PDB file of C-alpha atoms in Angstrom:
ATOM      1  CA  GLY A   1       0.000   0.000   0.000  1.00 62.00           C
ATOM      2  CA  GLN A   2       0.960   3.601   0.214  1.00 71.00           C
ATOM      3  CA  ASN A   3       1.048   6.176   2.964  1.00 89.00           C
ATOM      4  CA  ILE A   4       1.483   9.943   2.765  1.00 95.00           C
ATOM      5  CA  ASP A   5       1.837  12.023   5.925  1.00 96.00           C
ATOM      6  CA  GLN A   6       1.795  15.780   6.284  1.00 96.00           C
ATOM      7  CA  PRO A   7       0.746  18.077   9.123  1.00 97.00           C
ATOM      8  CA  THR A   8      -2.939  18.899   9.297  1.00 95.00           C
ATOM      9  CA  GLU A   9      -2.590  22.621   9.931  1.00 97.00           C
ATOM     10  CA  MET A  10       0.081  25.295  10.182  1.00 98.00           C
ATOM     11  CA  THR A  11      -0.018  28.979  11.000  1.00 98.00           C
ATOM     12  CA  ALA A  12       2.566  31.534   9.917  1.00 97.00           C
ATOM     13  CA  THR A  13       2.952  35.301   9.766  1.00 97.00           C
ATOM     14  CA  GLU A  14       2.844  37.459   6.672  1.00 97.00           C
ATOM     15  CA  GLY A  15       6.364  38.032   5.333  1.00 97.00           C
ATOM     16  CA  ALA A  16       7.796  34.973   7.077  1.00 98.00           C
ATOM     17  CA  ILE A  17       9.038  31.641   5.730  1.00 98.00           C
ATOM     18  CA  VAL A  18       7.183  28.373   6.284  1.00 98.00           C
ATOM     19  CA  GLN A  19       8.200  24.795   5.527  1.00 98.00           C
ATOM     20  CA  ILE A  20       5.562  22.124   5.013  1.00 98.00           C
ATOM     21  CA  ASN A  21       6.894  18.589   5.358  1.00 98.00           C
ATOM     22  CA  CYS A  22       5.665  15.424   3.727  1.00 98.00           C
ATOM     23  CA  THR A  23       6.781  11.843   4.244  1.00 98.00           C
ATOM     24  CA  TYR A  24       5.670   8.978   2.073  1.00 97.00           C
ATOM     25  CA  GLN A  25       5.896   5.224   1.722  1.00 94.00           C
ATOM     26  CA  THR A  26       4.952   3.680  -1.583  1.00 91.00           C
ATOM     27  CA  SER A  27       6.024   1.148  -4.145  1.00 88.00           C
ATOM     28  CA  GLY A  28       6.729   2.164  -7.721  1.00 90.00           C
ATOM     29  CA  PHE A  29       7.600   5.741  -6.727  1.00 92.00           C
ATOM     30  CA  ASN A  30       8.115   8.025  -9.709  1.00 90.00           C
ATOM     31  CA  GLY A  31       7.975  11.557  -8.370  1.00 93.00           C
ATOM     32  CA  LEU A  32       6.363  13.916  -5.902  1.00 95.00           C
ATOM     33  CA  PHE A  33       3.929  16.764  -6.520  1.00 95.00           C
ATOM     34  CA  TRP A  34       2.841  19.749  -4.521  1.00 97.00           C
ATOM     35  CA  TYR A  35      -0.538  21.300  -5.287  1.00 96.00           C
ATOM     36  CA  GLN A  36      -2.206  24.361  -3.827  1.00 97.00           C
ATOM     37  CA  GLN A  37      -5.916  24.384  -3.169  1.00 94.00           C
ATOM     38  CA  HIS A  38      -7.815  27.460  -2.034  1.00 94.00           C
ATOM     39  CA  ALA A  39     -11.084  26.864  -0.227  1.00 90.00           C
ATOM     40  CA  GLY A  40     -13.860  26.030  -2.658  1.00 87.00           C
ATOM     41  CA  GLU A  41     -11.531  25.814  -5.641  1.00 90.00           C
ATOM     42  CA  ALA A  42      -9.789  23.067  -7.592  1.00 91.00           C
ATOM     43  CA  PRO A  43      -6.151  22.184  -6.872  1.00 93.00           C
ATOM     44  CA  THR A  44      -3.498  23.921  -8.933  1.00 94.00           C
ATOM     45  CA  PHE A  45      -0.057  22.531  -9.711  1.00 93.00           C
ATOM     46  CA  LEU A  46       2.941  24.002  -7.878  1.00 95.00           C
ATOM     47  CA  SER A  47       5.876  21.641  -8.382  1.00 94.00           C
ATOM     48  CA  TYR A  48       7.024  18.178  -9.381  1.00 93.00           C
ATOM     49  CA  ASN A  49      10.252  16.624  -8.089  1.00 95.00           C
ATOM     50  CA  VAL A  50      11.686  13.478  -9.626  1.00 93.00           C
ATOM     51  CA  LEU A  51      15.334  13.778  -8.608  1.00 94.00           C
ATOM     52  CA  ASP A  52      16.790  14.450  -5.174  1.00 97.00           C
ATOM     53  CA  GLY A  53      17.424  18.055  -4.339  1.00 97.00           C
ATOM     54  CA  LEU A  54      15.862  21.464  -4.193  1.00 97.00           C
ATOM     55  CA  GLU A  55      13.936  23.100  -7.015  1.00 94.00           C
ATOM     56  CA  GLU A  56      13.163  26.775  -6.746  1.00 95.00           C
ATOM     57  CA  LYS A  57      10.335  28.566  -8.497  1.00 91.00           C
ATOM     58  CA  GLY A  58       9.907  32.130  -7.349  1.00 94.00           C
ATOM     59  CA  ARG A  59       8.756  32.309  -3.735  1.00 97.00           C
ATOM     60  CA  PHE A  60       8.111  28.560  -3.655  1.00 97.00           C
ATOM     61  CA  SER A  61      10.742  25.807  -3.462  1.00 97.00           C
ATOM     62  CA  SER A  62      10.321  22.061  -3.203  1.00 98.00           C
ATOM     63  CA  PHE A  63      12.793  19.491  -1.937  1.00 98.00           C
ATOM     64  CA  LEU A  64      12.904  15.731  -2.377  1.00 98.00           C
ATOM     65  CA  SER A  65      14.936  12.947  -0.793  1.00 98.00           C
ATOM     66  CA  ARG A  66      13.984   9.660  -2.423  1.00 96.00           C
ATOM     67  CA  SER A  67      16.100   7.582  -0.033  1.00 95.00           C
ATOM     68  CA  LYS A  68      14.355   9.077   2.986  1.00 96.00           C
ATOM     69  CA  GLY A  69      10.871   9.207   1.492  1.00 96.00           C
ATOM     70  CA  TYR A  70      10.728  12.877   2.384  1.00 97.00           C
ATOM     71  CA  SER A  71       9.788  16.141   0.750  1.00 98.00           C
ATOM     72  CA  TYR A  72       9.111  19.679   1.825  1.00 98.00           C
ATOM     73  CA  LEU A  73       7.545  22.757   0.314  1.00 98.00           C
ATOM     74  CA  LEU A  74       9.135  26.046   1.314  1.00 98.00           C
ATOM     75  CA  LEU A  75       7.155  29.257   0.995  1.00 98.00           C
ATOM     76  CA  LYS A  76       9.055  32.522   1.359  1.00 97.00           C
ATOM     77  CA  GLU A  77       7.822  36.085   1.876  1.00 97.00           C
ATOM     78  CA  LEU A  78       4.413  34.802   2.843  1.00 98.00           C
ATOM     79  CA  GLN A  79       1.395  36.722   1.632  1.00 97.00           C
ATOM     80  CA  MET A  80      -2.168  36.564   2.884  1.00 97.00           C
ATOM     81  CA  LYS A  81      -3.211  34.976  -0.397  1.00 97.00           C
ATOM     82  CA  ASP A  82      -0.985  31.987   0.406  1.00 98.00           C
ATOM     83  CA  SER A  83      -3.588  30.861   2.944  1.00 98.00           C
ATOM     84  CA  ALA A  84      -4.717  27.590   1.385  1.00 97.00           C
ATOM     85  CA  SER A  85      -4.354  23.833   1.625  1.00 96.00           C
ATOM     86  CA  TYR A  86      -1.126  22.370   0.287  1.00 97.00           C
ATOM     87  CA  LEU A  87      -1.402  18.836  -0.999  1.00 96.00           C
ATOM     88  CA  CYS A  88       1.554  16.503  -1.194  1.00 97.00           C
ATOM     89  CA  ALA A  89       0.958  13.863  -3.874  1.00 96.00           C
ATOM     90  CA  VAL A  90       2.954  10.875  -5.028  1.00 94.00           C
ATOM     91  CA  SER A  91       3.186   9.703  -8.622  1.00 90.00           C
ATOM     92  CA  ARG A  92       3.571   5.961  -8.717  1.00 86.00           C
ATOM     93  CA  LEU A  93       3.696   3.357 -11.416  1.00 82.00           C
ATOM     94  CA  SER A  94       0.955   0.799 -10.873  1.00 73.00           C
ATOM     95  CA  GLY A  95      -0.582  -0.423 -14.086  1.00 68.00           C
ATOM     96  CA  GLY A  96       0.089   3.035 -15.472  1.00 72.00           C
ATOM     97  CA  PHE A  97       1.092   6.186 -13.624  1.00 75.00           C
ATOM     98  CA  LYS A  98      -1.266   7.243 -10.848  1.00 83.00           C
ATOM     99  CA  THR A  99      -1.206  10.211  -8.520  1.00 88.00           C
ATOM    100  CA  ILE A 100      -2.116   9.573  -4.899  1.00 89.00           C
ATOM    101  CA  PHE A 101      -2.841  12.617  -2.742  1.00 93.00           C
ATOM    102  CA  GLY A 102      -2.072  13.187   0.895  1.00 94.00           C
ATOM    103  CA  ALA A 103      -4.659  14.700   3.213  1.00 92.00           C
ATOM    104  CA  GLY A 104      -3.235  18.193   2.784  1.00 95.00           C
ATOM    105  CA  THR A 105      -1.890  20.854   5.124  1.00 97.00           C
ATOM    106  CA  ARG A 106      -4.078  23.860   5.778  1.00 96.00           C
ATOM    107  CA  LEU A 107      -1.891  26.951   6.036  1.00 98.00           C
ATOM    108  CA  PHE A 108      -3.201  30.053   7.755  1.00 97.00           C
ATOM    109  CA  VAL A 109      -1.246  33.243   7.112  1.00 98.00           C
ATOM    110  CA  LYS A 110      -1.899  35.960   9.672  1.00 96.00           C
ATOM    111  CA  ALA A 111      -1.045  39.637   9.535  1.00 94.00           C
TER     112      ALA A 111
ATOM    113  CA  SER E   1      -2.400  24.344 -20.083  1.00 78.00           C
ATOM    114  CA  ALA E   2      -5.682  22.576 -20.732  1.00 84.00           C
ATOM    115  CA  VAL E   3      -8.907  24.348 -19.828  1.00 91.00           C
ATOM    116  CA  ILE E   4     -11.479  22.048 -18.262  1.00 95.00           C
ATOM    117  CA  SER E   5     -15.152  22.634 -17.641  1.00 96.00           C
ATOM    118  CA  GLN E   6     -17.612  20.534 -15.676  1.00 97.00           C
ATOM    119  CA  LYS E   7     -21.385  20.416 -15.675  1.00 97.00           C
ATOM    120  CA  PRO E   8     -23.272  20.783 -13.434  1.00 97.00           C
ATOM    121  CA  SER E   9     -21.290  22.920 -11.017  1.00 96.00           C
ATOM    122  CA  ARG E  10     -23.540  21.795  -8.199  1.00 96.00           C
ATOM    123  CA  ASP E  11     -26.702  19.802  -7.617  1.00 97.00           C
ATOM    124  CA  ILE E  12     -28.954  18.636  -4.849  1.00 98.00           C
ATOM    125  CA  CYS E  13     -30.368  15.179  -5.475  1.00 97.00           C
ATOM    126  CA  GLN E  14     -32.681  12.762  -3.718  1.00 97.00           C
ATOM    127  CA  ARG E  15     -31.399   9.429  -2.504  1.00 97.00           C
ATOM    128  CA  GLY E  16     -31.913   6.573  -4.931  1.00 97.00           C
ATOM    129  CA  THR E  17     -31.543   8.756  -8.013  1.00 98.00           C
ATOM    130  CA  SER E  18     -28.544   9.073 -10.344  1.00 98.00           C
ATOM    131  CA  LEU E  19     -26.565  12.062 -11.570  1.00 98.00           C
ATOM    132  CA  THR E  20     -24.287  12.276 -14.593  1.00 98.00           C
ATOM    133  CA  ILE E  21     -21.404  14.754 -14.438  1.00 98.00           C
ATOM    134  CA  GLN E  22     -19.801  15.943 -17.655  1.00 98.00           C
ATOM    135  CA  CYS E  23     -16.176  16.931 -18.144  1.00 97.00           C
ATOM    136  CA  GLN E  24     -15.098  18.814 -21.272  1.00 97.00           C
ATOM    137  CA  VAL E  25     -11.487  19.646 -22.180  1.00 96.00           C
ATOM    138  CA  ASP E  26     -10.456  22.247 -24.739  1.00 95.00           C
ATOM    139  CA  SER E  27      -7.747  20.010 -26.229  1.00 92.00           C
ATOM    140  CA  GLN E  28      -7.207  16.315 -26.884  1.00 91.00           C
ATOM    141  CA  VAL E  29      -5.719  14.534 -23.878  1.00 89.00           C
ATOM    142  CA  THR E  30      -4.828  10.919 -23.329  1.00 85.00           C
ATOM    143  CA  MET E  31      -5.298  10.628 -19.586  1.00 85.00           C
ATOM    144  CA  MET E  32      -8.457  11.715 -17.780  1.00 92.00           C
ATOM    145  CA  PHE E  33      -9.209  10.993 -14.155  1.00 95.00           C
ATOM    146  CA  TRP E  34     -12.153  11.274 -11.807  1.00 97.00           C
ATOM    147  CA  TYR E  35     -11.631  12.164  -8.140  1.00 97.00           C
ATOM    148  CA  ARG E  36     -13.857  12.609  -5.133  1.00 96.00           C
ATOM    149  CA  GLN E  37     -13.150  15.100  -2.377  1.00 94.00           C
ATOM    150  CA  GLN E  38     -15.287  14.889   0.723  1.00 89.00           C
ATOM    151  CA  PRO E  39     -15.584  17.962   2.962  1.00 81.00           C
ATOM    152  CA  GLY E  40     -12.298  18.832   4.621  1.00 79.00           C
ATOM    153  CA  GLN E  41     -10.493  15.885   3.095  1.00 84.00           C
ATOM    154  CA  SER E  42      -8.081  15.293   0.266  1.00 84.00           C
ATOM    155  CA  LEU E  43      -8.726  13.862  -3.160  1.00 92.00           C
ATOM    156  CA  THR E  44      -9.465  10.195  -3.661  1.00 94.00           C
ATOM    157  CA  LEU E  45      -8.999   8.735  -7.119  1.00 93.00           C
ATOM    158  CA  ILE E  46     -12.146   6.972  -8.325  1.00 96.00           C
ATOM    159  CA  ALA E  47     -11.010   5.809 -11.746  1.00 94.00           C
ATOM    160  CA  THR E  48      -8.961   6.497 -14.824  1.00 92.00           C
ATOM    161  CA  ALA E  49     -11.143   7.145 -17.870  1.00 93.00           C
ATOM    162  CA  ASN E  50      -9.643   5.392 -20.879  1.00 82.00           C
ATOM    163  CA  GLN E  51     -10.646   6.383 -24.401  1.00 84.00           C
ATOM    164  CA  GLY E  52     -12.068   3.459 -26.318  1.00 81.00           C
ATOM    165  CA  SER E  53     -12.052   1.005 -23.434  1.00 82.00           C
ATOM    166  CA  GLU E  54     -13.519   0.520 -19.989  1.00 87.00           C
ATOM    167  CA  ALA E  55     -12.411   2.740 -17.149  1.00 92.00           C
ATOM    168  CA  THR E  56      -9.896   1.449 -14.614  1.00 91.00           C
ATOM    169  CA  TYR E  57     -11.334   1.654 -11.103  1.00 94.00           C
ATOM    170  CA  GLU E  58      -9.486   2.055  -7.826  1.00 92.00           C
ATOM    171  CA  SER E  59     -10.058  -0.175  -4.844  1.00 90.00           C
ATOM    172  CA  GLY E  60     -13.408   0.568  -3.251  1.00 93.00           C
ATOM    173  CA  PHE E  61     -15.026   1.908  -6.415  1.00 96.00           C
ATOM    174  CA  VAL E  62     -17.038  -0.211  -8.859  1.00 96.00           C
ATOM    175  CA  ILE E  63     -18.451   0.300 -12.314  1.00 96.00           C
ATOM    176  CA  ASP E  64     -22.041  -0.355 -11.283  1.00 97.00           C
ATOM    177  CA  LYS E  65     -21.936   2.528  -8.816  1.00 98.00           C
ATOM    178  CA  PHE E  66     -19.767   4.922 -10.860  1.00 98.00           C
ATOM    179  CA  PRO E  67     -20.139   4.154 -14.568  1.00 97.00           C
ATOM    180  CA  ILE E  68     -17.798   6.231 -16.723  1.00 97.00           C
ATOM    181  CA  SER E  69     -17.856   7.019 -20.405  1.00 95.00           C
ATOM    182  CA  ARG E  70     -14.985   8.346 -22.520  1.00 95.00           C
ATOM    183  CA  PRO E  71     -16.249   8.593 -26.079  1.00 93.00           C
ATOM    184  CA  ASN E  72     -13.369  10.748 -27.352  1.00 93.00           C
ATOM    185  CA  LEU E  73     -10.169  12.506 -26.307  1.00 92.00           C
ATOM    186  CA  THR E  74     -11.886  15.689 -25.076  1.00 95.00           C
ATOM    187  CA  PHE E  75     -14.896  14.448 -23.099  1.00 96.00           C
ATOM    188  CA  SER E  76     -15.869  12.127 -20.275  1.00 97.00           C
ATOM    189  CA  THR E  77     -18.834  11.528 -18.003  1.00 97.00           C
ATOM    190  CA  LEU E  78     -19.103  10.097 -14.502  1.00 98.00           C
ATOM    191  CA  THR E  79     -22.449   8.849 -13.230  1.00 98.00           C
ATOM    192  CA  VAL E  80     -23.124   8.516  -9.528  1.00 98.00           C
ATOM    193  CA  SER E  81     -25.798   5.831  -9.367  1.00 98.00           C
ATOM    194  CA  ASN E  82     -28.423   5.026  -6.750  1.00 97.00           C
ATOM    195  CA  MET E  83     -27.180   7.858  -4.592  1.00 97.00           C
ATOM    196  CA  SER E  84     -27.125   7.943  -0.810  1.00 97.00           C
ATOM    197  CA  PRO E  85     -26.155  10.808   1.539  1.00 96.00           C
ATOM    198  CA  GLU E  86     -22.667   9.270   1.809  1.00 95.00           C
ATOM    199  CA  ASP E  87     -22.125  10.197  -1.843  1.00 96.00           C
ATOM    200  CA  SER E  88     -22.339  13.890  -0.977  1.00 96.00           C
ATOM    201  CA  SER E  89     -18.989  15.212  -2.087  1.00 96.00           C
ATOM    202  CA  ILE E  90     -17.159  17.290  -4.661  1.00 96.00           C
ATOM    203  CA  TYR E  91     -16.391  15.352  -7.820  1.00 98.00           C
ATOM    204  CA  LEU E  92     -13.485  16.575  -9.932  1.00 97.00           C
ATOM    205  CA  CYS E  93     -12.162  15.516 -13.283  1.00 97.00           C
ATOM    206  CA  SER E  94      -8.547  16.070 -14.182  1.00 95.00           C
ATOM    207  CA  VAL E  95      -6.300  15.564 -17.177  1.00 93.00           C
ATOM    208  CA  GLU E  96      -2.660  14.942 -17.909  1.00 87.00           C
ATOM    209  CA  GLU E  97      -1.565  16.686 -21.069  1.00 74.00           C
ATOM    210  CA  GLY E  98       0.978  14.009 -21.869  1.00 67.00           C
ATOM    211  CA  THR E  99       3.738  16.469 -22.633  1.00 63.00           C
ATOM    212  CA  GLY E 100       6.321  14.529 -20.658  1.00 66.00           C
ATOM    213  CA  SER E 101       5.403  15.682 -17.184  1.00 68.00           C
ATOM    214  CA  TYR E 102       2.715  14.103 -15.076  1.00 76.00           C
ATOM    215  CA  GLU E 103       1.145  17.237 -13.676  1.00 84.00           C
ATOM    216  CA  GLN E 104      -2.613  17.259 -13.679  1.00 89.00           C
ATOM    217  CA  TYR E 105      -5.018  20.044 -14.419  1.00 92.00           C
ATOM    218  CA  PHE E 106      -8.318  19.977 -12.611  1.00 94.00           C
ATOM    219  CA  GLY E 107     -11.803  20.986 -13.536  1.00 95.00           C
ATOM    220  CA  PRO E 108     -13.694  23.311 -11.200  1.00 94.00           C
ATOM    221  CA  GLY E 109     -15.557  20.406  -9.589  1.00 95.00           C
ATOM    222  CA  THR E 110     -19.182  19.417  -9.128  1.00 97.00           C
ATOM    223  CA  ARG E 111     -20.578  19.851  -5.628  1.00 96.00           C
ATOM    224  CA  LEU E 112     -23.135  17.119  -5.015  1.00 97.00           C
ATOM    225  CA  THR E 113     -25.490  17.026  -2.054  1.00 97.00           C
ATOM    226  CA  VAL E 114     -27.714  13.970  -1.582  1.00 97.00           C
ATOM    227  CA  THR E 115     -30.720  14.351   0.686  1.00 96.00           C
TER     228      THR E 115
END
């Protein structure tokens, strides 16, 4: 089976940096996604890591360690609009590639 | 990126009835998926909609309850059959564009309430 763990909720201050961690256990691992989902809206793609290391994209960075089954999403210079759920999702090969989503981390950004 | 629309955006249905949700994409895509997201929870994959063949269902989901059609590369439907209040959820379709990455683009979702 597969298991994806991430914190349920986090709170951070506008302008600060926050790191959202995700650990996973799965067979056939191909890569790891981060999606953002604002309340009442569909998820939108943020990042996809296949290789170990850090990938930076503007204020958002994502890190992957395949050997440790670990990823994090780093958000810098937090803005109020970053208040959303952040979904860690694993791409795995199982009769075709499938994406399995974690439960998500709800981030509250306060002034 | 692909633009995806879903109909209806929301509905309130009586138990025992069925609802068909439509998903339309503005470009041809190989992979289409149907997810369910219950209030406050993450997305659960229901099935992969395959063009020209039967859908591939995940554990816990069966064709009789969630029949899926995929008549072409831009359209799919999901039917929620013989509904009960436990089927109240948001149903989302998504696509992979098949451009070498596996990122998915999601439709706006259909909010279903079963009374």
